[in-house]
Amino acid sequence: MEIRHTLENGKLTLFLCGRIDTNNAAQAEQMIISAIEQGGAAEVIFDAGELEYISSAGLRVLMRVRKRTAEPPKILNTPPPIYEILDTTGFTELFEVKKKPRVISVEGCEVIGRGYYGTVYRVDPETVVKVYESPDSLSMIENETKLAKTALVAGVPTAIAYDIVRVGDSYGSVFELLNAKNFNDLLVENTGRVDEITAQYAAFLRLVNEQTVPAGRLRSAKVMFLDYLEKVKAHLSGELYGRLKMLLSEIPESHNVIHGDAQMKNIMVVDSEPMLIDMETLCTGQPIFDLQGLYVTYRAFPEDDPNNAMDFLGIHTETTAYIWQRIMELYFGTQDKTALRALEDKIRIVASIRFLKLLVTTALKEHPLTELRIKHTKEHLQELLARVDSLDCP
């Protein structure tokens, strides 16, 4: 038996190694209590990644430690045999217990999608894994799984991860998606069916946005975008910032489901049924908060880089422009150019805020076109704000 510990940012992590049984339980308890009593720990975490066995005597140690802490300690990286012991004895009801992720490799696997937060690989004909690139990948996966369950309960067809795995130095979510393709893949492979596929996509997006969740269950899209605005404030004039903040603040709140990045790569088609993936931006609000993401993907990115559409989506810029126009017509049920222009102006304002946020807070800030894109986005905002007095977009 060996117990090591670290204390970082108020988190005391105790690494449990080997066996904890009747022979050494008292010693283990003494070592754990000593580490806690050194002070400075707001949170206690047990890392059970190297724990081989724990007896009833060891479990009693955990219970006595629990009584000494303000909040129940977390037990992380729990090997399956240890998890079974904790689950059978009811400890999973008393502690937050996380299983140790199994380790997989994606070397040689087909890449079926890339996004801002990670890459999706097909592991086998029935399974895909989304590997996150963020250092906070584990918490992102747990949050996305929680959001996906909320969407599913609300009636939104959603892919739910059934396992968390370790992939190199990061983590991934595993999904069972038998022979699934996303809408973008279908477009690339069926260039003569653009209208049909776009119509299916637009109908699904409307279905998503028509679903509602109880107040407070998901984040507010408006609040998220006000935060985005704060992140790009330094790049805006005081007048421009103030006008944008006022318009955002006046958007009526809504409990309708918003994906937040609902471009075609993030909707899989499984046995002819569309299904959402990439749920980390899930929130509630007006439809404008989903439509803005489409504008960013299909119109904003290609503006200063005509090759962007082919590089990211595998389709020509002319096709992305056509897809955007058809989505607007189908989503709003009109071909009235004046009405669509007015709606697009509003969407472009919200899209510009998100585009700026991506340009200045992600790896895109190192892109050679970023300075030009920021300049053009600010110019567009000045032009749009001269003719838009409300962002309400029913």
mmCIF file of C-alpha atoms in Angstrom:
data_model
loop_
_atom_site.group_PDB
_atom_site.id
_atom_site.type_symbol
_atom_site.label_atom_id
_atom_site.label_comp_id
_atom_site.label_asym_id
_atom_site.label_seq_id
_atom_site.Cartn_x
_atom_site.Cartn_y
_atom_site.Cartn_z
ATOM 1 C CA MET A 1 0.000 0.000 0.000
ATOM 2 C CA GLU A 2 1.233 3.470 -0.890
ATOM 3 C CA ILE A 3 -0.501 6.850 -0.561
ATOM 4 C CA ARG A 4 0.894 9.961 -2.226
ATOM 5 C CA HIS A 5 -0.722 13.377 -2.267
ATOM 6 C CA THR A 6 -0.576 16.721 -4.054
ATOM 7 C CA LEU A 7 -2.195 20.055 -3.191
ATOM 8 C CA GLU A 8 -2.926 22.433 -6.070
ATOM 9 C CA ASN A 9 -5.366 25.344 -6.151
ATOM 10 C CA GLY A 10 -7.124 24.098 -3.025
ATOM 11 C CA LYS A 11 -7.541 20.546 -4.371
ATOM 12 C CA LEU A 12 -5.947 17.814 -2.279
ATOM 13 C CA THR A 13 -5.488 14.718 -4.430
ATOM 14 C CA LEU A 14 -4.616 11.474 -2.636
ATOM 15 C CA PHE A 15 -3.267 8.720 -4.899
ATOM 16 C CA LEU A 16 -4.223 5.295 -3.549
ATOM 17 C CA CYS A 17 -1.893 2.522 -4.698
ATOM 18 C CA GLY A 18 -1.837 -1.243 -4.104
ATOM 19 C CA ARG A 19 -4.128 -2.909 -1.544
ATOM 20 C CA ILE A 20 -5.954 -1.369 1.424
ATOM 21 C CA ASP A 21 -7.131 -4.101 3.792
ATOM 22 C CA THR A 22 -7.294 -5.044 7.470
ATOM 23 C CA ASN A 23 -3.503 -5.173 7.734
ATOM 24 C CA ASN A 24 -2.865 -1.585 6.721
ATOM 25 C CA ALA A 25 -6.224 0.274 6.990
ATOM 26 C CA ALA A 26 -5.183 2.074 10.208
ATOM 27 C CA GLN A 27 -1.933 3.218 8.603
ATOM 28 C CA ALA A 28 -3.807 4.365 5.505
ATOM 29 C CA GLU A 29 -6.245 6.371 7.620
ATOM 30 C CA GLN A 30 -3.427 8.044 9.511
ATOM 31 C CA MET A 31 -1.692 9.070 6.284
ATOM 32 C CA ILE A 32 -4.911 10.432 4.759
ATOM 33 C CA ILE A 33 -5.924 12.380 7.869
ATOM 34 C CA SER A 34 -2.422 13.804 8.184
ATOM 35 C CA ALA A 35 -2.559 15.127 4.611
ATOM 36 C CA ILE A 36 -5.984 16.688 5.208
ATOM 37 C CA GLU A 37 -4.927 18.299 8.496
ATOM 38 C CA GLN A 38 -2.025 20.075 6.840
ATOM 39 C CA GLY A 39 -4.670 22.555 5.712
ATOM 40 C CA GLY A 40 -5.339 24.488 2.550
ATOM 41 C CA ALA A 41 -7.623 21.879 0.975
ATOM 42 C CA ALA A 42 -11.073 23.061 -0.076
ATOM 43 C CA GLU A 43 -11.686 19.819 -1.971
ATOM 44 C CA VAL A 44 -10.477 16.260 -1.352
ATOM 45 C CA ILE A 45 -10.052 13.853 -4.275
ATOM 46 C CA PHE A 46 -9.049 10.202 -4.182
ATOM 47 C CA ASP A 47 -7.310 8.988 -7.343
ATOM 48 C CA ALA A 48 -7.869 5.219 -7.381
ATOM 49 C CA GLY A 49 -6.102 4.601 -10.686
ATOM 50 C CA GLU A 50 -3.475 2.342 -9.066
ATOM 51 C CA LEU A 51 -5.693 0.826 -6.365
ATOM 52 C CA GLU A 52 -5.738 -2.965 -6.704
ATOM 53 C CA TYR A 53 -8.093 -3.934 -3.863
ATOM 54 C CA ILE A 54 -10.016 -2.380 -0.971
ATOM 55 C CA SER A 55 -11.582 -4.379 1.853
ATOM 56 C CA SER A 56 -14.417 -3.474 4.206
ATOM 57 C CA ALA A 57 -11.783 -2.053 6.576
ATOM 58 C CA GLY A 58 -10.621 0.266 3.799
ATOM 59 C CA LEU A 59 -14.192 1.298 3.064
ATOM 60 C CA ARG A 60 -14.657 2.252 6.712
ATOM 61 C CA VAL A 61 -11.606 4.503 6.361
ATOM 62 C CA LEU A 62 -13.276 6.310 3.452
ATOM 63 C CA MET A 63 -16.433 6.771 5.515
ATOM 64 C CA ARG A 64 -14.519 8.298 8.431
ATOM 65 C CA VAL A 65 -12.721 10.642 6.030
ATOM 66 C CA ARG A 66 -16.064 11.668 4.561
ATOM 67 C CA LYS A 67 -17.215 12.834 8.003
ATOM 68 C CA ARG A 68 -14.157 15.104 8.263
ATOM 69 C CA THR A 69 -14.724 16.976 4.995
ATOM 70 C CA ALA A 70 -17.275 19.665 4.219
ATOM 71 C CA GLU A 71 -18.126 18.012 0.915
ATOM 72 C CA PRO A 72 -17.958 14.272 0.086
ATOM 73 C CA PRO A 73 -14.572 13.469 -1.503
ATOM 74 C CA LYS A 74 -14.521 12.434 -5.146
ATOM 75 C CA ILE A 75 -13.122 9.046 -6.126
ATOM 76 C CA LEU A 76 -11.676 9.241 -9.611
ATOM 77 C CA ASN A 77 -10.001 6.806 -12.048
ATOM 78 C CA THR A 78 -11.660 3.893 -10.308
ATOM 79 C CA PRO A 79 -10.711 0.523 -11.901
ATOM 80 C CA PRO A 80 -13.783 -1.568 -12.841
ATOM 81 C CA PRO A 81 -13.283 -4.209 -10.046
ATOM 82 C CA ILE A 82 -12.994 -1.449 -7.418
ATOM 83 C CA TYR A 83 -15.984 0.374 -8.905
ATOM 84 C CA GLU A 84 -18.063 -2.800 -8.583
ATOM 85 C CA ILE A 85 -17.168 -2.998 -4.875
ATOM 86 C CA LEU A 86 -18.103 0.638 -4.310
ATOM 87 C CA ASP A 87 -21.323 0.284 -6.268
ATOM 88 C CA THR A 88 -22.395 -2.923 -4.530
ATOM 89 C CA THR A 89 -21.779 -1.438 -1.081
ATOM 90 C CA GLY A 90 -23.645 1.806 -1.880
ATOM 91 C CA PHE A 91 -20.584 4.042 -1.912
ATOM 92 C CA THR A 92 -21.532 5.384 -5.338
ATOM 93 C CA GLU A 93 -24.524 6.998 -3.592
ATOM 94 C CA LEU A 94 -22.326 8.576 -0.906
ATOM 95 C CA PHE A 95 -19.380 9.697 -3.034
ATOM 96 C CA GLU A 96 -18.962 10.994 -6.571
ATOM 97 C CA VAL A 97 -17.261 7.971 -8.131
ATOM 98 C CA LYS A 98 -15.817 7.985 -11.663
ATOM 99 C CA LYS A 99 -14.628 4.877 -13.480
ATOM 100 C CA LYS A 100 -11.116 4.678 -14.865
ATOM 101 C CA PRO A 101 -11.418 5.257 -18.632
ATOM 102 C CA ARG A 102 -10.225 2.455 -20.851
ATOM 103 C CA VAL A 103 -7.351 3.341 -23.165
ATOM 104 C CA ILE A 104 -7.795 3.204 -26.943
ATOM 105 C CA SER A 105 -5.775 4.283 -29.979
ATOM 106 C CA VAL A 106 -7.128 6.139 -32.999
ATOM 107 C CA GLU A 107 -3.996 5.606 -35.058
ATOM 108 C CA GLY A 108 -5.019 4.737 -38.599
ATOM 109 C CA CYS A 109 -8.711 5.448 -37.928
ATOM 110 C CA GLU A 110 -10.774 7.380 -40.480
ATOM 111 C CA VAL A 111 -11.384 11.028 -39.583
ATOM 112 C CA ILE A 112 -15.068 11.752 -40.150
ATOM 113 C CA GLY A 113 -15.255 15.233 -38.667
ATOM 114 C CA ARG A 114 -13.234 18.097 -37.184
ATOM 115 C CA GLY A 115 -14.457 20.950 -35.019
ATOM 116 C CA TYR A 116 -13.127 23.681 -32.768
ATOM 117 C CA TYR A 117 -12.979 21.380 -29.758
ATOM 118 C CA GLY A 118 -11.884 18.046 -31.198
ATOM 119 C CA THR A 119 -11.770 15.422 -33.924
ATOM 120 C CA VAL A 120 -14.219 12.590 -34.595
ATOM 121 C CA TYR A 121 -12.786 9.219 -35.653
ATOM 122 C CA ARG A 122 -14.534 6.085 -36.856
ATOM 123 C CA VAL A 123 -13.126 3.251 -34.763
ATOM 124 C CA ASP A 124 -15.161 0.501 -36.446
ATOM 125 C CA PRO A 125 -18.361 0.277 -38.562
ATOM 126 C CA GLU A 126 -20.554 0.769 -35.468
ATOM 127 C CA THR A 127 -18.487 3.087 -33.286
ATOM 128 C CA VAL A 128 -17.081 6.611 -33.443
ATOM 129 C CA VAL A 129 -15.034 8.486 -30.849
ATOM 130 C CA LYS A 130 -14.771 12.237 -30.449
ATOM 131 C CA VAL A 131 -11.319 13.126 -29.113
ATOM 132 C CA TYR A 132 -11.111 16.499 -27.380
ATOM 133 C CA GLU A 133 -8.035 18.693 -27.668
ATOM 134 C CA SER A 134 -8.659 20.862 -24.616
ATOM 135 C CA PRO A 135 -6.699 20.299 -21.371
ATOM 136 C CA ASP A 136 -10.122 20.358 -19.669
ATOM 137 C CA SER A 137 -11.372 17.583 -21.943
ATOM 138 C CA LEU A 138 -12.704 15.330 -19.179
ATOM 139 C CA SER A 139 -14.899 18.024 -17.663
ATOM 140 C CA MET A 140 -16.020 19.049 -21.170
ATOM 141 C CA ILE A 141 -17.086 15.465 -21.927
ATOM 142 C CA GLU A 142 -19.000 15.155 -18.664
ATOM 143 C CA ASN A 143 -20.743 18.481 -19.289
ATOM 144 C CA GLU A 144 -21.583 17.580 -22.899
ATOM 145 C CA THR A 145 -23.055 14.240 -21.796
ATOM 146 C CA LYS A 146 -25.235 16.044 -19.265
ATOM 147 C CA LEU A 147 -26.418 18.520 -21.907
ATOM 148 C CA ALA A 148 -27.132 15.720 -24.384
ATOM 149 C CA LYS A 149 -29.369 13.986 -21.864
ATOM 150 C CA THR A 150 -31.245 17.244 -21.278
ATOM 151 C CA ALA A 151 -31.791 17.619 -25.036
ATOM 152 C CA LEU A 152 -32.970 14.017 -25.371
ATOM 153 C CA VAL A 153 -35.525 14.474 -22.583
ATOM 154 C CA ALA A 154 -36.732 17.636 -24.359
ATOM 155 C CA GLY A 155 -37.468 15.594 -27.484
ATOM 156 C CA VAL A 156 -34.391 16.429 -29.543
ATOM 157 C CA PRO A 157 -32.884 13.394 -31.335
ATOM 158 C CA THR A 158 -29.418 13.305 -29.833
ATOM 159 C CA ALA A 159 -26.387 11.014 -29.832
ATOM 160 C CA ILE A 160 -25.530 10.061 -26.231
ATOM 161 C CA ALA A 161 -21.994 8.951 -25.379
ATOM 162 C CA TYR A 162 -21.973 5.534 -23.722
ATOM 163 C CA ASP A 163 -18.313 5.506 -22.682
ATOM 164 C CA ILE A 164 -15.391 7.811 -21.876
ATOM 165 C CA VAL A 165 -11.959 6.678 -23.043
ATOM 166 C CA ARG A 166 -8.374 7.813 -22.720
ATOM 167 C CA VAL A 167 -6.707 8.638 -26.037
ATOM 168 C CA GLY A 168 -3.058 9.541 -25.565
ATOM 169 C CA ASP A 169 -2.915 12.540 -23.227
ATOM 170 C CA SER A 170 -6.554 13.464 -23.808
ATOM 171 C CA TYR A 171 -10.015 11.958 -23.447
ATOM 172 C CA GLY A 172 -12.760 11.007 -25.840
ATOM 173 C CA SER A 173 -16.486 10.230 -25.950
ATOM 174 C CA VAL A 174 -17.601 6.991 -27.608
ATOM 175 C CA PHE A 175 -20.830 6.887 -29.612
ATOM 176 C CA GLU A 176 -22.591 4.005 -31.304
ATOM 177 C CA LEU A 177 -23.404 5.427 -34.732
ATOM 178 C CA LEU A 178 -23.866 2.536 -37.175
ATOM 179 C CA ASN A 179 -22.738 3.621 -40.661
ATOM 180 C CA ALA A 180 -23.620 7.199 -39.769
ATOM 181 C CA LYS A 181 -22.751 10.169 -41.963
ATOM 182 C CA ASN A 182 -23.275 13.825 -41.215
ATOM 183 C CA PHE A 183 -25.292 16.125 -43.472
ATOM 184 C CA ASN A 184 -22.094 17.661 -44.816
ATOM 185 C CA ASP A 185 -20.763 14.233 -45.846
ATOM 186 C CA LEU A 186 -24.020 13.557 -47.675
ATOM 187 C CA LEU A 187 -23.667 16.842 -49.574
ATOM 188 C CA VAL A 188 -20.095 16.085 -50.592
ATOM 189 C CA GLU A 189 -21.032 12.597 -51.803
ATOM 190 C CA ASN A 190 -24.296 13.626 -53.475
ATOM 191 C CA THR A 191 -23.650 16.913 -55.279
ATOM 192 C CA GLY A 192 -26.851 16.527 -57.288
ATOM 193 C CA ARG A 193 -29.029 16.378 -54.145
ATOM 194 C CA VAL A 194 -28.120 19.719 -52.570
ATOM 195 C CA ASP A 195 -31.726 20.963 -52.477
ATOM 196 C CA GLU A 196 -33.081 17.717 -51.028
ATOM 197 C CA ILE A 197 -30.402 17.432 -48.329
ATOM 198 C CA THR A 198 -30.624 21.114 -47.413
ATOM 199 C CA ALA A 199 -34.417 20.800 -47.053
ATOM 200 C CA GLN A 200 -34.003 17.816 -44.702
ATOM 201 C CA TYR A 201 -31.424 19.745 -42.713
ATOM 202 C CA ALA A 202 -33.537 22.916 -42.425
ATOM 203 C CA ALA A 203 -36.576 20.905 -41.290
ATOM 204 C CA PHE A 204 -34.489 19.209 -38.593
ATOM 205 C CA LEU A 205 -33.075 22.516 -37.363
ATOM 206 C CA ARG A 206 -36.589 23.897 -37.019
ATOM 207 C CA LEU A 207 -37.576 20.763 -35.074
ATOM 208 C CA VAL A 208 -34.672 21.318 -32.680
ATOM 209 C CA ASN A 209 -35.487 24.989 -32.165
ATOM 210 C CA GLU A 210 -39.185 24.249 -31.553
ATOM 211 C CA GLN A 211 -38.405 22.091 -28.500
ATOM 212 C CA THR A 212 -38.407 23.731 -25.070
ATOM 213 C CA VAL A 213 -36.880 22.942 -21.686
ATOM 214 C CA PRO A 214 -37.840 24.192 -18.209
ATOM 215 C CA ALA A 215 -36.418 27.550 -17.177
ATOM 216 C CA GLY A 216 -32.894 27.328 -15.790
ATOM 217 C CA ARG A 217 -32.181 23.844 -17.143
ATOM 218 C CA LEU A 218 -29.772 25.160 -19.799
ATOM 219 C CA ARG A 219 -27.637 28.261 -20.164
ATOM 220 C CA SER A 220 -29.098 31.357 -21.778
ATOM 221 C CA ALA A 221 -27.753 32.010 -25.270
ATOM 222 C CA LYS A 222 -28.206 35.733 -24.716
ATOM 223 C CA VAL A 223 -26.072 35.631 -21.574
ATOM 224 C CA MET A 224 -23.433 33.608 -23.428
ATOM 225 C CA PHE A 225 -23.279 36.176 -26.238
ATOM 226 C CA LEU A 226 -23.079 39.066 -23.823
ATOM 227 C CA ASP A 227 -20.043 37.292 -22.389
ATOM 228 C CA TYR A 228 -18.632 36.862 -25.918
ATOM 229 C CA LEU A 229 -19.082 40.602 -26.414
ATOM 230 C CA GLU A 230 -17.021 41.297 -23.290
ATOM 231 C CA LYS A 231 -14.250 39.084 -24.655
ATOM 232 C CA VAL A 232 -14.014 41.130 -27.874
ATOM 233 C CA LYS A 233 -14.637 44.546 -26.295
ATOM 234 C CA ALA A 234 -11.011 45.607 -26.701
ATOM 235 C CA HIS A 235 -11.355 45.270 -30.475
ATOM 236 C CA LEU A 236 -14.431 47.519 -30.722
ATOM 237 C CA SER A 237 -14.977 51.240 -30.412
ATOM 238 C CA GLY A 238 -16.945 52.364 -27.364
ATOM 239 C CA GLU A 239 -19.882 53.333 -29.570
ATOM 240 C CA LEU A 240 -19.917 49.999 -31.394
ATOM 241 C CA TYR A 241 -19.646 48.017 -28.172
ATOM 242 C CA GLY A 242 -22.448 49.996 -26.513
ATOM 243 C CA ARG A 243 -24.806 49.573 -29.447
ATOM 244 C CA LEU A 244 -24.190 45.828 -29.655
ATOM 245 C CA LYS A 245 -24.681 45.381 -25.922
ATOM 246 C CA MET A 246 -27.980 47.247 -26.038
ATOM 247 C CA LEU A 247 -29.305 45.207 -28.966
ATOM 248 C CA LEU A 248 -28.268 41.895 -27.399
ATOM 249 C CA SER A 249 -29.769 42.812 -24.037
ATOM 250 C CA GLU A 250 -33.123 43.619 -25.666
ATOM 251 C CA ILE A 251 -33.527 40.178 -27.295
ATOM 252 C CA PRO A 252 -36.442 38.471 -25.504
ATOM 253 C CA GLU A 253 -35.487 35.394 -23.473
ATOM 254 C CA SER A 254 -36.862 32.068 -24.668
ATOM 255 C CA HIS A 255 -36.774 28.462 -23.427
ATOM 256 C CA ASN A 256 -36.401 27.019 -26.932
ATOM 257 C CA VAL A 257 -33.485 24.650 -27.501
ATOM 258 C CA ILE A 258 -30.486 26.145 -29.299
ATOM 259 C CA HIS A 259 -27.554 23.972 -30.359
ATOM 260 C CA GLY A 260 -25.175 26.900 -30.812
ATOM 261 C CA ASP A 261 -23.082 25.364 -33.613
ATOM 262 C CA ALA A 262 -25.630 23.518 -35.721
ATOM 263 C CA GLN A 263 -23.724 23.507 -39.014
ATOM 264 C CA MET A 264 -24.169 20.358 -41.080
ATOM 265 C CA LYS A 265 -21.082 18.591 -39.722
ATOM 266 C CA ASN A 266 -22.697 18.472 -36.291
ATOM 267 C CA ILE A 267 -25.831 16.603 -37.349
ATOM 268 C CA MET A 268 -25.390 12.897 -38.021
ATOM 269 C CA VAL A 269 -27.836 10.849 -40.062
ATOM 270 C CA VAL A 270 -28.319 7.367 -38.618
ATOM 271 C CA ASP A 271 -30.714 5.051 -40.486
ATOM 272 C CA SER A 272 -32.245 8.137 -42.164
ATOM 273 C CA GLU A 273 -32.794 9.818 -38.762
ATOM 274 C CA PRO A 274 -30.943 13.106 -38.094
ATOM 275 C CA MET A 275 -29.233 13.258 -34.698
ATOM 276 C CA LEU A 276 -27.351 16.087 -32.958
ATOM 277 C CA ILE A 277 -23.750 15.724 -31.795
ATOM 278 C CA ASP A 278 -21.288 18.233 -30.241
ATOM 279 C CA MET A 279 -23.508 19.475 -27.432
ATOM 280 C CA GLU A 280 -21.060 21.683 -25.514
ATOM 281 C CA THR A 281 -22.755 24.868 -26.795
ATOM 282 C CA LEU A 282 -26.329 23.712 -26.042
ATOM 283 C CA CYS A 283 -28.428 26.524 -24.578
ATOM 284 C CA THR A 284 -31.826 28.214 -24.843
ATOM 285 C CA GLY A 285 -32.898 31.292 -26.748
ATOM 286 C CA GLN A 286 -34.272 32.744 -29.944
ATOM 287 C CA PRO A 287 -33.559 31.025 -33.326
ATOM 288 C CA ILE A 288 -31.103 33.794 -34.229
ATOM 289 C CA PHE A 289 -28.584 32.168 -31.870
ATOM 290 C CA ASP A 290 -28.509 29.017 -34.023
ATOM 291 C CA LEU A 291 -28.733 30.752 -37.388
ATOM 292 C CA GLN A 292 -25.737 32.920 -36.534
ATOM 293 C CA GLY A 293 -23.545 29.822 -36.342
ATOM 294 C CA LEU A 294 -24.564 28.818 -39.842
ATOM 295 C CA TYR A 295 -23.712 32.254 -41.180
ATOM 296 C CA VAL A 296 -20.261 32.063 -39.571
ATOM 297 C CA THR A 297 -19.601 28.680 -41.192
ATOM 298 C CA TYR A 298 -21.088 29.219 -44.636
ATOM 299 C CA ARG A 299 -20.512 32.930 -45.240
ATOM 300 C CA ALA A 300 -18.133 34.624 -42.767
ATOM 301 C CA PHE A 301 -15.197 32.220 -42.968
ATOM 302 C CA PRO A 302 -15.153 31.993 -46.786
ATOM 303 C CA GLU A 303 -15.374 35.788 -47.263
ATOM 304 C CA ASP A 304 -11.631 36.457 -47.060
ATOM 305 C CA ASP A 305 -10.563 32.916 -47.907
ATOM 306 C CA PRO A 306 -12.519 31.363 -50.806
ATOM 307 C CA ASN A 307 -10.638 28.100 -50.198
ATOM 308 C CA ASN A 308 -12.005 27.834 -46.656
ATOM 309 C CA ALA A 309 -15.227 26.138 -47.771
ATOM 310 C CA MET A 310 -13.332 23.456 -49.657
ATOM 311 C CA ASP A 311 -10.713 23.017 -46.925
ATOM 312 C CA PHE A 312 -13.193 22.777 -44.030
ATOM 313 C CA LEU A 313 -16.376 21.492 -45.658
ATOM 314 C CA GLY A 314 -15.202 19.913 -48.888
ATOM 315 C CA ILE A 315 -17.568 22.023 -51.008
ATOM 316 C CA HIS A 316 -17.142 25.136 -53.149
ATOM 317 C CA THR A 317 -17.823 28.658 -51.876
ATOM 318 C CA GLU A 318 -20.602 29.064 -54.441
ATOM 319 C CA THR A 319 -22.307 26.009 -52.940
ATOM 320 C CA THR A 320 -22.045 27.312 -49.361
ATOM 321 C CA ALA A 321 -23.621 30.603 -50.496
ATOM 322 C CA TYR A 322 -26.471 28.691 -52.135
ATOM 323 C CA ILE A 323 -26.952 26.460 -49.084
ATOM 324 C CA TRP A 324 -27.146 29.504 -46.813
ATOM 325 C CA GLN A 325 -29.751 31.148 -49.036
ATOM 326 C CA ARG A 326 -31.861 27.972 -49.197
ATOM 327 C CA ILE A 327 -31.665 27.475 -45.415
ATOM 328 C CA MET A 328 -32.997 31.012 -44.905
ATOM 329 C CA GLU A 329 -35.860 30.455 -47.352
ATOM 330 C CA LEU A 330 -36.790 27.061 -45.937
ATOM 331 C CA TYR A 331 -36.378 27.952 -42.261
ATOM 332 C CA PHE A 332 -38.513 31.098 -42.492
ATOM 333 C CA GLY A 333 -40.868 29.739 -45.158
ATOM 334 C CA THR A 334 -40.544 32.646 -47.545
ATOM 335 C CA GLN A 335 -38.703 33.720 -50.684
ATOM 336 C CA ASP A 336 -39.472 37.398 -50.133
ATOM 337 C CA LYS A 337 -36.051 38.953 -50.713
ATOM 338 C CA THR A 338 -36.787 42.078 -48.689
ATOM 339 C CA ALA A 339 -37.936 40.094 -45.670
ATOM 340 C CA LEU A 340 -35.002 37.697 -45.921
ATOM 341 C CA ARG A 341 -32.528 40.573 -46.241
ATOM 342 C CA ALA A 342 -33.883 42.157 -43.048
ATOM 343 C CA LEU A 343 -33.627 38.832 -41.190
ATOM 344 C CA GLU A 344 -30.135 38.209 -42.513
ATOM 345 C CA ASP A 345 -28.968 41.629 -41.318
ATOM 346 C CA LYS A 346 -29.957 40.724 -37.766
ATOM 347 C CA ILE A 347 -28.369 37.290 -37.974
ATOM 348 C CA ARG A 348 -25.141 38.784 -39.340
ATOM 349 C CA ILE A 349 -24.823 41.116 -36.348
ATOM 350 C CA VAL A 350 -25.017 38.235 -33.874
ATOM 351 C CA ALA A 351 -22.772 36.116 -36.127
ATOM 352 C CA SER A 352 -20.180 38.898 -36.167
ATOM 353 C CA ILE A 353 -19.931 38.820 -32.372
ATOM 354 C CA ARG A 354 -19.272 35.086 -32.399
ATOM 355 C CA PHE A 355 -16.888 35.349 -35.343
ATOM 356 C CA LEU A 356 -14.844 37.977 -33.532
ATOM 357 C CA LYS A 357 -14.837 35.827 -30.406
ATOM 358 C CA LEU A 358 -13.440 32.878 -32.385
ATOM 359 C CA LEU A 359 -10.831 35.081 -34.039
ATOM 360 C CA VAL A 360 -9.458 36.547 -30.804
ATOM 361 C CA THR A 361 -9.835 33.716 -28.263
ATOM 362 C CA THR A 362 -9.009 30.508 -30.168
ATOM 363 C CA ALA A 363 -6.025 29.248 -32.164
ATOM 364 C CA LEU A 364 -7.394 31.347 -35.051
ATOM 365 C CA LYS A 365 -5.719 34.405 -33.477
ATOM 366 C CA GLU A 366 -2.473 33.128 -35.052
ATOM 367 C CA HIS A 367 -4.047 32.757 -38.520
ATOM 368 C CA PRO A 368 -2.537 35.093 -41.151
ATOM 369 C CA LEU A 369 -6.010 36.301 -42.192
ATOM 370 C CA THR A 370 -7.238 37.146 -38.683
ATOM 371 C CA GLU A 371 -6.315 40.845 -38.763
ATOM 372 C CA LEU A 372 -8.078 41.300 -42.109
ATOM 373 C CA ARG A 373 -11.118 39.341 -40.914
ATOM 374 C CA ILE A 374 -11.414 41.496 -37.784
ATOM 375 C CA LYS A 375 -11.180 44.657 -39.924
ATOM 376 C CA HIS A 376 -13.876 43.483 -42.336
ATOM 377 C CA THR A 377 -16.165 42.268 -39.538
ATOM 378 C CA LYS A 378 -16.040 45.672 -37.829
ATOM 379 C CA GLU A 379 -16.812 47.366 -41.139
ATOM 380 C CA HIS A 380 -19.790 45.062 -41.665
ATOM 381 C CA LEU A 381 -21.069 45.834 -38.169
ATOM 382 C CA GLN A 382 -20.930 49.582 -38.799
ATOM 383 C CA GLU A 383 -22.931 49.124 -42.002
ATOM 384 C CA LEU A 384 -25.469 46.727 -40.449
ATOM 385 C CA LEU A 385 -26.089 48.780 -37.322
ATOM 386 C CA ALA A 386 -27.044 51.747 -39.487
ATOM 387 C CA ARG A 387 -30.171 49.891 -40.610
ATOM 388 C CA VAL A 388 -30.989 47.490 -37.740
ATOM 389 C CA ASP A 389 -32.761 48.657 -34.578
ATOM 390 C CA SER A 390 -33.730 45.274 -33.101
ATOM 391 C CA LEU A 391 -32.346 41.708 -33.078
ATOM 392 C CA ASP A 392 -35.687 40.082 -32.356
ATOM 393 C CA CYS A 393 -35.859 37.377 -34.994
ATOM 394 C CA PRO A 394 -39.046 35.269 -34.633
#
